[in-house]
Short mmCIF file of N, CA and C in Angstrom, two decimals:
data_model
loop_
_atom_site.label_atom_id
_atom_site.label_comp_id
_atom_site.label_asym_id
_atom_site.label_seq_id
_atom_site.Cartn_x
_atom_site.Cartn_y
_atom_site.Cartn_z
N MET J 1 170.55 16.15 -23.21
CA MET J 1 169.17 15.65 -23.24
C MET J 1 168.76 15.55 -21.51
N GLN J 2 168.01 16.15 -21.33
CA GLN J 2 167.44 16.17 -19.41
C GLN J 2 167.06 14.68 -18.98
N MET J 3 167.27 14.18 -18.13
CA MET J 3 166.74 12.97 -17.78
C MET J 3 165.36 13.31 -16.85
N ASN J 4 164.40 12.76 -16.91
CA ASN J 4 163.21 12.99 -15.83
C ASN J 4 163.28 11.66 -14.95
N ASN J 5 162.93 12.22 -13.84
CA ASN J 5 162.24 11.11 -12.83
C ASN J 5 160.90 10.51 -13.50
N THR J 6 160.91 9.75 -14.57
CA THR J 6 159.73 9.41 -15.43
C THR J 6 159.68 7.81 -15.63
N ALA J 7 159.13 7.02 -15.54
CA ALA J 7 159.19 5.78 -16.06
C ALA J 7 158.07 5.55 -17.57
N ILE J 8 158.67 5.02 -18.07
CA ILE J 8 157.57 4.55 -19.35
C ILE J 8 157.13 3.04 -19.07
N LEU J 9 155.79 3.25 -19.30
CA LEU J 9 154.97 1.52 -19.20
C LEU J 9 154.46 1.63 -20.48
N VAL J 10 154.88 0.59 -20.88
CA VAL J 10 154.44 -0.14 -22.60
C VAL J 10 153.76 -1.49 -22.10
N ASN J 11 152.44 -1.64 -22.29
CA ASN J 11 151.58 -2.53 -22.46
C ASN J 11 150.79 -2.66 -23.55
N ILE J 12 151.06 -3.33 -24.60
CA ILE J 12 150.44 -3.12 -26.19
C ILE J 12 150.52 -4.14 -26.79
N PHE J 13 149.53 -4.46 -27.80
CA PHE J 13 149.40 -5.14 -28.85
C PHE J 13 149.79 -5.08 -30.11
N ILE J 14 150.83 -5.14 -30.72
CA ILE J 14 151.33 -4.93 -32.00
C ILE J 14 151.02 -6.57 -32.72
N ASN J 15 150.35 -6.30 -33.53
CA ASN J 15 149.95 -7.15 -34.15
C ASN J 15 150.17 -7.33 -36.12
N ASP J 16 150.34 -6.01 -36.45
CA ASP J 16 150.68 -5.93 -37.76
C ASP J 16 151.72 -4.69 -38.22
N GLU J 17 152.01 -4.47 -39.31
CA GLU J 17 153.12 -4.07 -39.93
C GLU J 17 153.27 -2.59 -39.66
N VAL J 18 151.84 -1.96 -39.93
CA VAL J 18 151.75 -0.79 -39.57
C VAL J 18 151.88 -0.16 -38.12
N LYS J 19 151.26 -0.73 -37.23
CA LYS J 19 151.62 -0.56 -35.67
C LYS J 19 152.85 -0.61 -35.40
N TYR J 20 153.45 -1.83 -35.93
CA TYR J 20 154.95 -2.03 -35.52
C TYR J 20 155.77 -1.15 -36.28
N GLU J 21 155.77 -0.38 -37.44
CA GLU J 21 156.55 0.45 -37.88
C GLU J 21 156.31 1.85 -36.66
N LEU J 22 155.41 2.30 -36.58
CA LEU J 22 154.66 3.35 -35.57
C LEU J 22 155.49 2.91 -34.19
N PHE J 23 155.48 1.58 -33.82
CA PHE J 23 156.03 1.77 -32.49
C PHE J 23 157.53 2.04 -32.86
N LYS J 24 157.90 1.49 -33.64
CA LYS J 24 160.00 1.62 -33.89
C LYS J 24 160.06 2.89 -33.93
N ASN J 25 159.49 3.76 -34.51
CA ASN J 25 159.52 5.35 -34.90
C ASN J 25 159.59 6.22 -33.74
N THR J 26 158.34 5.51 -32.95
CA THR J 26 158.16 6.48 -31.63
C THR J 26 158.87 6.12 -30.60
N ILE J 27 159.03 4.81 -30.39
CA ILE J 27 159.98 4.72 -28.95
C ILE J 27 161.45 5.03 -29.41
N SER J 28 161.90 5.04 -30.68
CA SER J 28 162.97 5.31 -30.79
C SER J 28 163.21 6.65 -30.69
N SER J 29 162.05 7.64 -30.82
CA SER J 29 162.37 9.20 -30.65
C SER J 29 162.06 9.59 -29.31
N VAL J 30 161.73 8.53 -28.37
CA VAL J 30 161.33 9.15 -26.73
C VAL J 30 161.94 8.37 -25.46
N TYR J 31 163.12 7.05 -26.44
CA TYR J 31 163.23 6.30 -25.39
C TYR J 31 164.59 7.12 -24.46
N ASN J 32 165.09 8.29 -24.60
CA ASN J 32 166.07 8.73 -24.03
C ASN J 32 165.59 9.71 -22.82
N SER J 33 164.17 9.79 -22.75
CA SER J 33 163.63 10.82 -21.69
C SER J 33 163.11 9.94 -20.32
N PHE J 34 163.29 8.65 -20.50
CA PHE J 34 162.79 8.13 -19.51
C PHE J 34 164.22 7.56 -18.54
N ASN J 35 164.18 7.41 -17.19
CA ASN J 35 165.16 6.61 -16.72
C ASN J 35 164.67 5.03 -16.28
N GLU J 36 163.65 4.30 -16.58
CA GLU J 36 163.14 3.05 -16.34
C GLU J 36 162.20 2.95 -17.63
N ALA J 37 162.38 1.62 -18.04
CA ALA J 37 161.33 1.20 -19.21
C ALA J 37 160.89 -0.11 -18.39
N HIS J 38 159.14 -0.14 -18.47
CA HIS J 38 158.65 -1.35 -18.11
C HIS J 38 158.10 -1.82 -19.41
N ILE J 39 158.12 -2.99 -20.00
CA ILE J 39 157.57 -3.09 -21.08
C ILE J 39 156.81 -4.61 -21.08
N LYS J 40 155.78 -4.95 -21.70
CA LYS J 40 155.11 -5.89 -22.21
C LYS J 40 154.65 -5.51 -23.51
N ILE J 41 154.90 -6.61 -24.63
CA ILE J 41 154.19 -6.48 -25.69
C ILE J 41 153.43 -7.71 -26.05
N ARG J 42 152.28 -7.71 -26.69
CA ARG J 42 151.70 -9.06 -27.15
C ARG J 42 151.50 -8.75 -28.77
N GLY J 43 150.69 -9.65 -29.26
CA GLY J 43 150.89 -10.07 -30.84
C GLY J 43 151.91 -10.49 -31.42
N ASN J 44 151.82 -10.19 -32.89
CA ASN J 44 152.79 -11.07 -33.82
C ASN J 44 153.74 -10.52 -33.64
N TYR J 45 154.09 -9.29 -33.57
CA TYR J 45 155.39 -8.36 -33.44
C TYR J 45 156.25 -8.66 -32.28
N LYS J 46 155.75 -8.94 -31.07
CA LYS J 46 156.29 -8.67 -29.99
C LYS J 46 157.68 -9.12 -29.60
N GLU J 47 158.07 -10.41 -30.14
CA GLU J 47 159.77 -10.28 -30.75
C GLU J 47 160.38 -9.47 -30.98
N GLU J 48 159.98 -8.84 -32.44
CA GLU J 48 161.03 -7.96 -32.92
C GLU J 48 160.77 -6.70 -31.84
N CYS J 49 159.62 -6.44 -31.36
CA CYS J 49 159.51 -5.07 -30.66
C CYS J 49 160.56 -5.17 -29.24
N ILE J 50 160.35 -6.79 -28.48
CA ILE J 50 161.16 -6.58 -27.74
C ILE J 50 162.67 -6.58 -27.93
N LYS J 51 162.91 -6.89 -29.17
CA LYS J 51 164.34 -7.18 -29.55
C LYS J 51 165.07 -5.53 -29.72
N LEU J 52 163.93 -4.71 -30.16
CA LEU J 52 164.24 -3.40 -30.51
C LEU J 52 164.67 -2.64 -29.05
N CYS J 53 163.60 -2.80 -28.01
CA CYS J 53 163.61 -2.34 -26.78
C CYS J 53 165.16 -2.78 -26.10
N LYS J 54 165.50 -3.95 -26.28
CA LYS J 54 166.43 -4.21 -25.68
C LYS J 54 167.64 -3.83 -26.11
N LYS J 55 167.70 -3.55 -27.49
CA LYS J 55 168.85 -2.60 -28.27
C LYS J 55 168.82 -1.02 -28.02
N ILE J 56 167.82 -0.20 -27.56
CA ILE J 56 167.52 1.24 -27.35
C ILE J 56 167.73 1.54 -26.03
N PHE J 57 167.21 0.39 -25.04
CA PHE J 57 167.21 1.04 -23.48
C PHE J 57 168.20 0.79 -22.99
N SER J 58 169.43 1.89 -23.02
CA SER J 58 170.34 1.53 -22.28
C SER J 58 170.24 1.67 -20.37
N ARG J 59 169.19 2.00 -20.20
CA ARG J 59 169.16 2.26 -18.59
C ARG J 59 168.42 1.03 -18.31
N GLN J 60 167.45 1.10 -17.14
CA GLN J 60 167.08 0.21 -16.36
C GLN J 60 165.97 -0.10 -17.42
N LEU J 61 166.06 -1.40 -18.08
CA LEU J 61 165.03 -2.28 -18.90
C LEU J 61 164.48 -3.40 -18.30
N TYR J 62 162.84 -3.37 -17.56
CA TYR J 62 162.37 -4.41 -17.15
C TYR J 62 161.17 -5.19 -18.28
N LEU J 63 161.45 -6.07 -18.42
CA LEU J 63 160.43 -6.74 -19.45
C LEU J 63 159.50 -7.71 -18.56
N TYR J 64 158.07 -7.82 -19.11
CA TYR J 64 156.97 -8.37 -18.55
C TYR J 64 156.51 -9.75 -19.39
N GLN J 65 157.45 -9.86 -20.42
CA GLN J 65 156.64 -11.45 -21.12
C GLN J 65 155.94 -12.48 -20.37
N ASN J 66 156.24 -12.52 -19.56
CA ASN J 66 155.61 -13.84 -18.52
C ASN J 66 153.93 -13.38 -18.10
N LEU J 67 153.89 -12.35 -17.99
CA LEU J 67 152.37 -11.64 -17.60
C LEU J 67 151.39 -12.27 -18.33
N ASP J 68 150.22 -12.35 -18.19
CA ASP J 68 149.02 -12.77 -18.50
C ASP J 68 148.78 -12.00 -20.00
N GLU J 69 148.49 -12.64 -21.24
CA GLU J 69 148.41 -12.13 -22.29
C GLU J 69 146.86 -11.34 -22.72
N LYS J 70 146.09 -12.17 -21.72
CA LYS J 70 144.61 -11.69 -22.25
C LYS J 70 144.32 -10.58 -21.00
N ASP J 71 144.48 -10.35 -20.20
CA ASP J 71 144.24 -9.72 -18.73
C ASP J 71 145.21 -8.00 -18.74
N TRP J 72 144.83 -7.15 -19.70
CA TRP J 72 145.64 -6.03 -19.96
C TRP J 72 145.54 -5.29 -18.43
N VAL J 73 144.54 -5.54 -17.79
CA VAL J 73 144.53 -4.38 -16.23
C VAL J 73 145.17 -4.96 -15.53
N ASN J 74 145.13 -6.46 -15.15
CA ASN J 74 145.64 -7.19 -14.28
C ASN J 74 147.63 -7.02 -14.70
N SER J 75 147.50 -7.30 -15.84
CA SER J 75 149.18 -7.17 -15.96
C SER J 75 149.70 -5.65 -15.82
N THR J 76 149.13 -4.47 -16.63
CA THR J 76 149.34 -3.27 -16.09
C THR J 76 149.36 -2.92 -14.62
N LEU J 77 148.59 -3.52 -13.68
CA LEU J 77 148.68 -3.21 -12.17
C LEU J 77 150.08 -3.77 -11.65
N SER J 78 150.01 -5.13 -12.22
CA SER J 78 151.55 -5.90 -11.99
C SER J 78 152.73 -5.27 -12.04
N ILE J 79 152.77 -4.66 -13.42
CA ILE J 79 153.76 -3.65 -13.73
C ILE J 79 153.96 -2.49 -13.11
N ILE J 80 153.08 -1.77 -12.74
CA ILE J 80 153.27 -0.67 -11.99
C ILE J 80 153.67 -0.69 -10.46
N LYS J 81 153.27 -2.28 -9.83
CA LYS J 81 153.83 -2.16 -8.85
C LYS J 81 155.47 -2.19 -8.71
N GLU J 82 155.87 -2.55 -9.54
CA GLU J 82 157.71 -2.87 -9.86
C GLU J 82 158.26 -1.46 -10.33
N ILE J 83 157.35 0.02 -10.47
CA ILE J 83 158.19 0.82 -10.94
C ILE J 83 158.47 1.81 -9.72
N ASN J 84 159.89 2.34 -9.73
CA ASN J 84 160.27 3.01 -8.79
C ASN J 84 160.36 4.60 -9.00
N SER J 85 160.27 5.04 -10.48
CA SER J 85 160.16 6.39 -10.64
C SER J 85 159.00 7.40 -10.14
N LYS J 86 159.18 8.53 -9.91
CA LYS J 86 158.11 9.44 -9.36
C LYS J 86 156.87 9.68 -10.19
N ASN J 87 156.84 9.49 -11.56
CA ASN J 87 155.83 9.38 -12.44
C ASN J 87 155.92 8.42 -13.55
N ILE J 88 154.90 8.16 -14.25
CA ILE J 88 154.59 6.88 -14.80
C ILE J 88 153.94 7.60 -16.69
N PHE J 89 154.70 7.45 -17.41
CA PHE J 89 154.39 7.54 -18.62
C PHE J 89 153.77 6.61 -19.68
N LEU J 90 152.35 6.39 -19.39
CA LEU J 90 151.86 5.40 -20.28
C LEU J 90 151.93 5.51 -21.74
N PHE J 91 152.63 4.42 -22.46
CA PHE J 91 152.64 4.43 -24.07
C PHE J 91 151.49 3.39 -24.49
N PHE J 92 151.16 3.91 -25.36
CA PHE J 92 149.93 3.07 -26.40
C PHE J 92 150.41 2.98 -27.85
N GLU J 93 149.87 1.84 -28.39
CA GLU J 93 150.75 1.22 -29.52
C GLU J 93 150.12 2.88 -30.90
N ASP J 94 149.06 3.23 -30.55
CA ASP J 94 148.87 4.49 -31.51
C ASP J 94 149.86 5.88 -30.92
N HIS J 95 150.52 5.78 -30.18
CA HIS J 95 151.19 7.33 -29.71
C HIS J 95 152.27 7.42 -30.82
N LYS J 96 152.37 8.73 -31.29
CA LYS J 96 153.47 9.13 -31.87
C LYS J 96 153.63 10.72 -31.73
N LEU J 97 155.28 10.78 -31.49
CA LEU J 97 155.57 11.97 -31.06
C LEU J 97 155.55 13.11 -32.04
N VAL J 98 154.76 14.00 -32.09
CA VAL J 98 154.32 15.02 -33.07
C VAL J 98 154.92 16.55 -32.58
N ALA J 99 155.52 16.35 -31.25
CA ALA J 99 156.32 17.59 -31.23
C ALA J 99 157.71 17.53 -31.06
N ASN J 100 158.67 18.64 -31.03
CA ASN J 100 160.01 18.29 -31.04
C ASN J 100 160.44 17.32 -29.66
N GLN J 101 161.57 17.04 -29.62
CA GLN J 101 162.35 15.94 -28.13
C GLN J 101 162.19 16.91 -27.34
N SER J 102 162.97 18.44 -27.40
CA SER J 102 163.24 19.26 -26.12
C SER J 102 161.45 19.50 -25.86
N SER J 103 160.53 19.91 -26.35
CA SER J 103 159.15 20.07 -25.69
C SER J 103 158.74 18.86 -25.32
N PHE J 104 158.71 17.67 -25.44
CA PHE J 104 158.34 16.56 -24.61
C PHE J 104 159.02 16.52 -23.55
N ASP J 105 160.42 16.75 -23.49
CA ASP J 105 160.88 16.62 -22.09
C ASP J 105 160.53 17.59 -21.32
N GLN J 106 160.22 19.01 -21.85
CA GLN J 106 159.97 19.89 -21.19
C GLN J 106 158.48 19.53 -20.16
N VAL J 107 157.73 18.92 -20.88
CA VAL J 107 156.38 18.70 -20.60
C VAL J 107 156.53 17.56 -19.59
N LEU J 108 157.63 16.82 -19.70
CA LEU J 108 157.69 15.67 -18.43
C LEU J 108 158.37 16.40 -17.41
N SER J 109 159.37 17.23 -17.53
CA SER J 109 159.90 18.06 -16.36
C SER J 109 158.91 19.06 -15.52
N GLU J 110 158.04 19.45 -16.40
CA GLU J 110 156.81 20.26 -15.86
C GLU J 110 156.08 19.20 -14.79
N PHE J 111 155.54 18.14 -15.65
CA PHE J 111 154.96 17.17 -14.55
C PHE J 111 155.68 17.02 -13.03
N ASN J 112 156.97 16.88 -13.42
CA ASN J 112 157.72 16.18 -12.28
C ASN J 112 157.71 17.75 -11.06
N TYR J 113 158.12 18.99 -11.74
CA TYR J 113 158.52 19.90 -11.11
C TYR J 113 157.07 20.10 -10.51
N LEU J 114 155.84 20.16 -11.16
CA LEU J 114 154.70 20.36 -10.49
C LEU J 114 153.78 19.50 -9.44
N ASN J 115 154.58 18.55 -9.26
CA ASN J 115 153.78 17.35 -9.09
C ASN J 115 152.24 16.78 -9.76
N LEU J 116 152.30 17.08 -10.77
CA LEU J 116 151.25 16.77 -11.35
C LEU J 116 150.78 15.01 -11.53
N ASP J 117 149.43 14.79 -11.77
CA ASP J 117 149.05 13.60 -12.00
C ASP J 117 148.99 12.90 -13.43
#
């Protein structure tokens, strides 16, 4: 699997079983594509999500559970200041990987290579 100079930024609200299952499936599919993971989870399933992230992210994992629960924008801006990677992939609770892993990695590689925003 090709490593990209891309960080994943997760600042989401997981409050029901459906979103939790979607999060588990998707994050488990894409985690290996990132060299940094910056994560803030809110909602009833935050502890389960954090436990999963601690289990699957073997690279640099940064948790931001101490940040404000109500101000998504300020929390996200605080997280961004801590990211060292060239690119940031914003992960949202309704994201689902519909392509295969190598296609996803290719898109991330192209963003890095072409210096895209």
